[in-house]
mmCIF file of N, CA and C in Angstrom:
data_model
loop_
_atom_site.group_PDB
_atom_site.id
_atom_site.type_symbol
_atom_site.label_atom_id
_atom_site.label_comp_id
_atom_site.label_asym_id
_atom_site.label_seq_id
_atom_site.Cartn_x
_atom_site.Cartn_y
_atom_site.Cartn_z
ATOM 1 N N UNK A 1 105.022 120.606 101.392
ATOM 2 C CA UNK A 1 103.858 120.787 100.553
ATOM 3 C C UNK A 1 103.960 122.148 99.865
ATOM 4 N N UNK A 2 103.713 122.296 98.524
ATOM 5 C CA UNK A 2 103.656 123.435 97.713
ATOM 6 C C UNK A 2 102.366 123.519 97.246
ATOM 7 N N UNK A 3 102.473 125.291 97.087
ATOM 8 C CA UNK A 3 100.738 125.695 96.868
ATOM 9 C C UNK A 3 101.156 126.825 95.811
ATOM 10 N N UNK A 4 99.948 126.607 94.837
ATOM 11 C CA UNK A 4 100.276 126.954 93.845
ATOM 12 C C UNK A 4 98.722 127.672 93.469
ATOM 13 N N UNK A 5 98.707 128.747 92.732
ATOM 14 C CA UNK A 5 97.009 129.278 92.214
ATOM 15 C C UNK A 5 96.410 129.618 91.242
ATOM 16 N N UNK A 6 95.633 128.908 91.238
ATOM 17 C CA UNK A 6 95.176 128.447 89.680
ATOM 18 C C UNK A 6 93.629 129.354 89.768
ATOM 19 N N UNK A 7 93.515 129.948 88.754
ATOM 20 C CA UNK A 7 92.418 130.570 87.711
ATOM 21 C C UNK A 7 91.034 129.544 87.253
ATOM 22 N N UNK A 8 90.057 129.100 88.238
ATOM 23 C CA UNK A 8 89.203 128.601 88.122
ATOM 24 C C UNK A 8 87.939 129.412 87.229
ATOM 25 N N UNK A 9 87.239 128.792 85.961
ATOM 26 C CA UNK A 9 86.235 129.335 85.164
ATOM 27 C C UNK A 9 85.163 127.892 85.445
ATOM 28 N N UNK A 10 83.914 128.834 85.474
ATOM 29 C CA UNK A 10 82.783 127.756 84.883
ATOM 30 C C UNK A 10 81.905 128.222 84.288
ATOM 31 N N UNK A 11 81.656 126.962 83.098
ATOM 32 C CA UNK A 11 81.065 127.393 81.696
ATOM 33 C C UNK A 11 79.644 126.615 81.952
ATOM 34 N N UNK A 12 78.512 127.938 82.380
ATOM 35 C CA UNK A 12 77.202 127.799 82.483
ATOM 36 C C UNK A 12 76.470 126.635 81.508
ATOM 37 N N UNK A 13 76.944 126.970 80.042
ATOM 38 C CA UNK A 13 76.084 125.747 79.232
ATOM 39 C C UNK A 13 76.309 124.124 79.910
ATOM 40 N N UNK A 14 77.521 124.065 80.152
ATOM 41 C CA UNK A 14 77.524 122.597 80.355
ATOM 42 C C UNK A 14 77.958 122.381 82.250
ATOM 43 N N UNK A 15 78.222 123.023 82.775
ATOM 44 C CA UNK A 15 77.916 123.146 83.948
ATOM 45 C C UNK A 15 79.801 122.732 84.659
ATOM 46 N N UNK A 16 80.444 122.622 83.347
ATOM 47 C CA UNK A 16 82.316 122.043 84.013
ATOM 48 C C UNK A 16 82.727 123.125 84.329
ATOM 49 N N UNK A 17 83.777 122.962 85.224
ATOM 50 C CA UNK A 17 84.697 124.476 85.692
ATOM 51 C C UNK A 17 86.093 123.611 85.484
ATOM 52 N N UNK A 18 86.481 124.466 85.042
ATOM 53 C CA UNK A 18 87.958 124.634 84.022
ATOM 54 C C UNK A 18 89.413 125.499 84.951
ATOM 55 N N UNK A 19 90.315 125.162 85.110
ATOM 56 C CA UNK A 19 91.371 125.389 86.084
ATOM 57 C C UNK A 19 92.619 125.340 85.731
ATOM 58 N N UNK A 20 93.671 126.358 85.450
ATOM 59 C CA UNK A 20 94.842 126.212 84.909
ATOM 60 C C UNK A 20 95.864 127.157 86.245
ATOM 61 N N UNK A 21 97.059 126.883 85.948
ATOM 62 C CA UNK A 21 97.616 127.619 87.017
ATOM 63 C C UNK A 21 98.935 128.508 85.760
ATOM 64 N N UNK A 22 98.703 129.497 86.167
ATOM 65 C CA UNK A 22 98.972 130.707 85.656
ATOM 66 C C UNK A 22 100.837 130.549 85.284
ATOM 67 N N UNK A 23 101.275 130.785 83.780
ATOM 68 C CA UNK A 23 102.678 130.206 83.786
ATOM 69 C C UNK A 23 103.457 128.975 84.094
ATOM 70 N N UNK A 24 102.541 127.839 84.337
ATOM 71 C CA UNK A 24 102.738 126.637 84.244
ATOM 72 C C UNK A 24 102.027 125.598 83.007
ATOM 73 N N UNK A 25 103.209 125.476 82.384
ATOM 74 C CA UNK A 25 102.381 124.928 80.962
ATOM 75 C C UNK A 25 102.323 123.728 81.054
ATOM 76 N N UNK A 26 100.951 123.225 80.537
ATOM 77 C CA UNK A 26 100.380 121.883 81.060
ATOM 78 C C UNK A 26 99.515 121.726 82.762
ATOM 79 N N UNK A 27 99.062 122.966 82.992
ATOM 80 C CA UNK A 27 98.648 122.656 84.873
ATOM 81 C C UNK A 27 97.509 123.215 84.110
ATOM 82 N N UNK A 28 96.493 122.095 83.853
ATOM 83 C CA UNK A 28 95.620 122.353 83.580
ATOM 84 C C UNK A 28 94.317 121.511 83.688
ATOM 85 N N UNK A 29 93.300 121.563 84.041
ATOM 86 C CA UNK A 29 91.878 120.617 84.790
ATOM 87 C C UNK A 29 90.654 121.229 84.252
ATOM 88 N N UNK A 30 89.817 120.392 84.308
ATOM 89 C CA UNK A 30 88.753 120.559 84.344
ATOM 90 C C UNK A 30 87.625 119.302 85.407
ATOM 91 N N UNK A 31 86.470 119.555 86.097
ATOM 92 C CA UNK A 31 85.872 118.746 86.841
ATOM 93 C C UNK A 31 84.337 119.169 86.443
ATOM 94 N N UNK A 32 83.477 118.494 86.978
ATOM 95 C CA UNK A 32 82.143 118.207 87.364
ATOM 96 C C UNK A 32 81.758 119.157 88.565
ATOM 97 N N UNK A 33 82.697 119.115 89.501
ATOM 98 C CA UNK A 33 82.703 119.848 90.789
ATOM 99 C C UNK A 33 83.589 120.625 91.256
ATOM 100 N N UNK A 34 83.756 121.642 92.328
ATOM 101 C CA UNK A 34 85.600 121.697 92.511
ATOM 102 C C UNK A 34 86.150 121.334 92.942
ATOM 103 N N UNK A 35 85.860 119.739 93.597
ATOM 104 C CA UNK A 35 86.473 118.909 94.075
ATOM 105 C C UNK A 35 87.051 118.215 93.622
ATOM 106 N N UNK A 36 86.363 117.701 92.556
ATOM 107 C CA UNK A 36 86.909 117.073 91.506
ATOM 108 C C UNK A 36 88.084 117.810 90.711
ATOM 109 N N UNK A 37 87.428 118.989 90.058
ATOM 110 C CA UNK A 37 88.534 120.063 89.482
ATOM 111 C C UNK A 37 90.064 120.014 90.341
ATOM 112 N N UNK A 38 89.908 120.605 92.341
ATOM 113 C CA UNK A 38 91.208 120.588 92.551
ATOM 114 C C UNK A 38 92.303 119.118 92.419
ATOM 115 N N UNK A 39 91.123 117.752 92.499
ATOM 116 C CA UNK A 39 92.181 116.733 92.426
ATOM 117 C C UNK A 39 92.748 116.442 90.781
ATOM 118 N N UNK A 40 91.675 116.611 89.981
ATOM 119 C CA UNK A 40 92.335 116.636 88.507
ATOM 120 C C UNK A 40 93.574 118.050 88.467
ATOM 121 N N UNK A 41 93.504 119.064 89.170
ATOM 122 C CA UNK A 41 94.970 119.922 88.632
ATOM 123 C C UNK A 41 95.779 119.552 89.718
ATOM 124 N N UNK A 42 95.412 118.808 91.149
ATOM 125 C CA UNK A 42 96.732 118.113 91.821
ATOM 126 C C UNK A 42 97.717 116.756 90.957
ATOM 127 N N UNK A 43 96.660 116.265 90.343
ATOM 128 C CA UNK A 43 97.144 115.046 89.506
ATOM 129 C C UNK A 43 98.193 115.691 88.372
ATOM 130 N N UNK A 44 97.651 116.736 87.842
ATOM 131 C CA UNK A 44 97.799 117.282 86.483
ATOM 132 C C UNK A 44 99.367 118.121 86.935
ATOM 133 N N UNK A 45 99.583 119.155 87.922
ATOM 134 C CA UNK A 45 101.007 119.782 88.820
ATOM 135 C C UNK A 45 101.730 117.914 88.796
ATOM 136 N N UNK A 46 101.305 117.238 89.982
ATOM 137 C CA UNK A 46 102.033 116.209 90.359
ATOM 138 C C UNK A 46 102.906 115.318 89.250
ATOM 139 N N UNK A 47 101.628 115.542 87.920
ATOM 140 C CA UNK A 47 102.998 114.566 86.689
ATOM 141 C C UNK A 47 103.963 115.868 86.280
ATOM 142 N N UNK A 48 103.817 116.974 86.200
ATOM 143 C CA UNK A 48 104.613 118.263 85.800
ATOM 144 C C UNK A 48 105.788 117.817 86.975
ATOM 145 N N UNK A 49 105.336 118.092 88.359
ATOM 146 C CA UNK A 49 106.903 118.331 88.800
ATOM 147 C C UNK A 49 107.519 116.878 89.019
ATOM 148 N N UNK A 50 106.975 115.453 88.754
ATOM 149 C CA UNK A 50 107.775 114.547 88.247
ATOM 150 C C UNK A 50 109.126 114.817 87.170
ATOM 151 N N UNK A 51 109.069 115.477 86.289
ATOM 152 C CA UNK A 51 110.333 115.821 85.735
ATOM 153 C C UNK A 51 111.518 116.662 86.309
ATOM 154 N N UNK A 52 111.135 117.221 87.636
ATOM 155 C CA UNK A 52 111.892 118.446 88.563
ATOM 156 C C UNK A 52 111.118 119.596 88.790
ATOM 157 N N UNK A 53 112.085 120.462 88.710
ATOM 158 C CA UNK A 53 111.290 121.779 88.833
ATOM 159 C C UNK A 53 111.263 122.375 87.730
ATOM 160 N N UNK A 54 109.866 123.108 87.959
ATOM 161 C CA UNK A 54 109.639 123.468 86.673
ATOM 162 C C UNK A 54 109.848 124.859 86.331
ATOM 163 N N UNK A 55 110.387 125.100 85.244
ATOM 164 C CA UNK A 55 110.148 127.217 85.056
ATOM 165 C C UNK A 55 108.932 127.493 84.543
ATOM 166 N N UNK A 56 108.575 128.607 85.288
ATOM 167 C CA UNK A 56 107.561 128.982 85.279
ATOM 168 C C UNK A 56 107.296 130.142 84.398
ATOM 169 N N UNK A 57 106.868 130.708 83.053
ATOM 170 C CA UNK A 57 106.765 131.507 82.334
ATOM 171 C C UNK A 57 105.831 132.740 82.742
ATOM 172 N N UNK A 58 105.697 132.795 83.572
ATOM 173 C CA UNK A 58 105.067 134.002 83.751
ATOM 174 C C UNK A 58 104.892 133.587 85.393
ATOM 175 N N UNK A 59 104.469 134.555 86.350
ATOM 176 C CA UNK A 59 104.559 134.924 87.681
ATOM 177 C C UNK A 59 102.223 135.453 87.834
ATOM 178 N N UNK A 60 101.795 134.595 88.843
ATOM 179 C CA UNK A 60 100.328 135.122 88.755
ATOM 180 C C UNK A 60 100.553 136.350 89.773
ATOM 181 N N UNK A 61 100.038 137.228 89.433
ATOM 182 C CA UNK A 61 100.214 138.646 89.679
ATOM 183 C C UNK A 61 98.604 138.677 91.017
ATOM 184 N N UNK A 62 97.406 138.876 90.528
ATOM 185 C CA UNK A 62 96.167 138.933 91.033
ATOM 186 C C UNK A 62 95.410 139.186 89.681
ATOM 187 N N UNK A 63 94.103 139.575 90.184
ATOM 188 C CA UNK A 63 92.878 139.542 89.355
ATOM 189 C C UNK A 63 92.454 141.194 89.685
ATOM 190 N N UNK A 64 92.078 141.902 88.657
ATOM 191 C CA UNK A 64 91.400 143.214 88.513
ATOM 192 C C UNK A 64 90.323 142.654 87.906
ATOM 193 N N UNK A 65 89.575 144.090 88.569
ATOM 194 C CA UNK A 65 88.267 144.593 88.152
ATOM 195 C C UNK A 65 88.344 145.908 87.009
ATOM 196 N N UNK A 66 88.091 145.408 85.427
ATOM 197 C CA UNK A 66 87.744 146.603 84.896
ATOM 198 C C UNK A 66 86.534 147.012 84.849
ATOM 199 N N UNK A 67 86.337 148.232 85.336
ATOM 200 C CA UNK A 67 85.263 148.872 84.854
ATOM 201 C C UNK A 67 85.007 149.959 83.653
ATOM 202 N N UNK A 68 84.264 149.710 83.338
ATOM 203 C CA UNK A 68 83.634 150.779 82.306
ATOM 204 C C UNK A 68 82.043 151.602 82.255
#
């Protein structure tokens, strides 16, 4: 099993949260819930590494806090 971490947003007007995984083009979801969300970007990885492995364009580093 591979684990992979994806950048979850949710957009207050309409209430979806939105999910991409960082340097993987095409790993990308959106759900109703985040339940929903994690099985739409398991579905969404699972047709990606159907072709093999994939390169990954960029490496997810972490998340900062800017302040000002």
């Amino acid at each position: 099993m591979r684990s992979f971490t994806a950048v979850v947003e949710r957009y207050p007007d309409t209430g979806v949260y939105v999910g991409h995984i960082p340097g993987l083009a095409g790993a990308r979801a959106q759900g109703e819930t985040l339940d929903r969300l994690n099985a739409n970007l398991i579905e969404a990885v699972s047709r990606i590494l159907e072709d093999g492995e994939p390169a990954f364009s960029a490496e997810f580093v972490g998340i900062l806090t800017v302040r000002i």
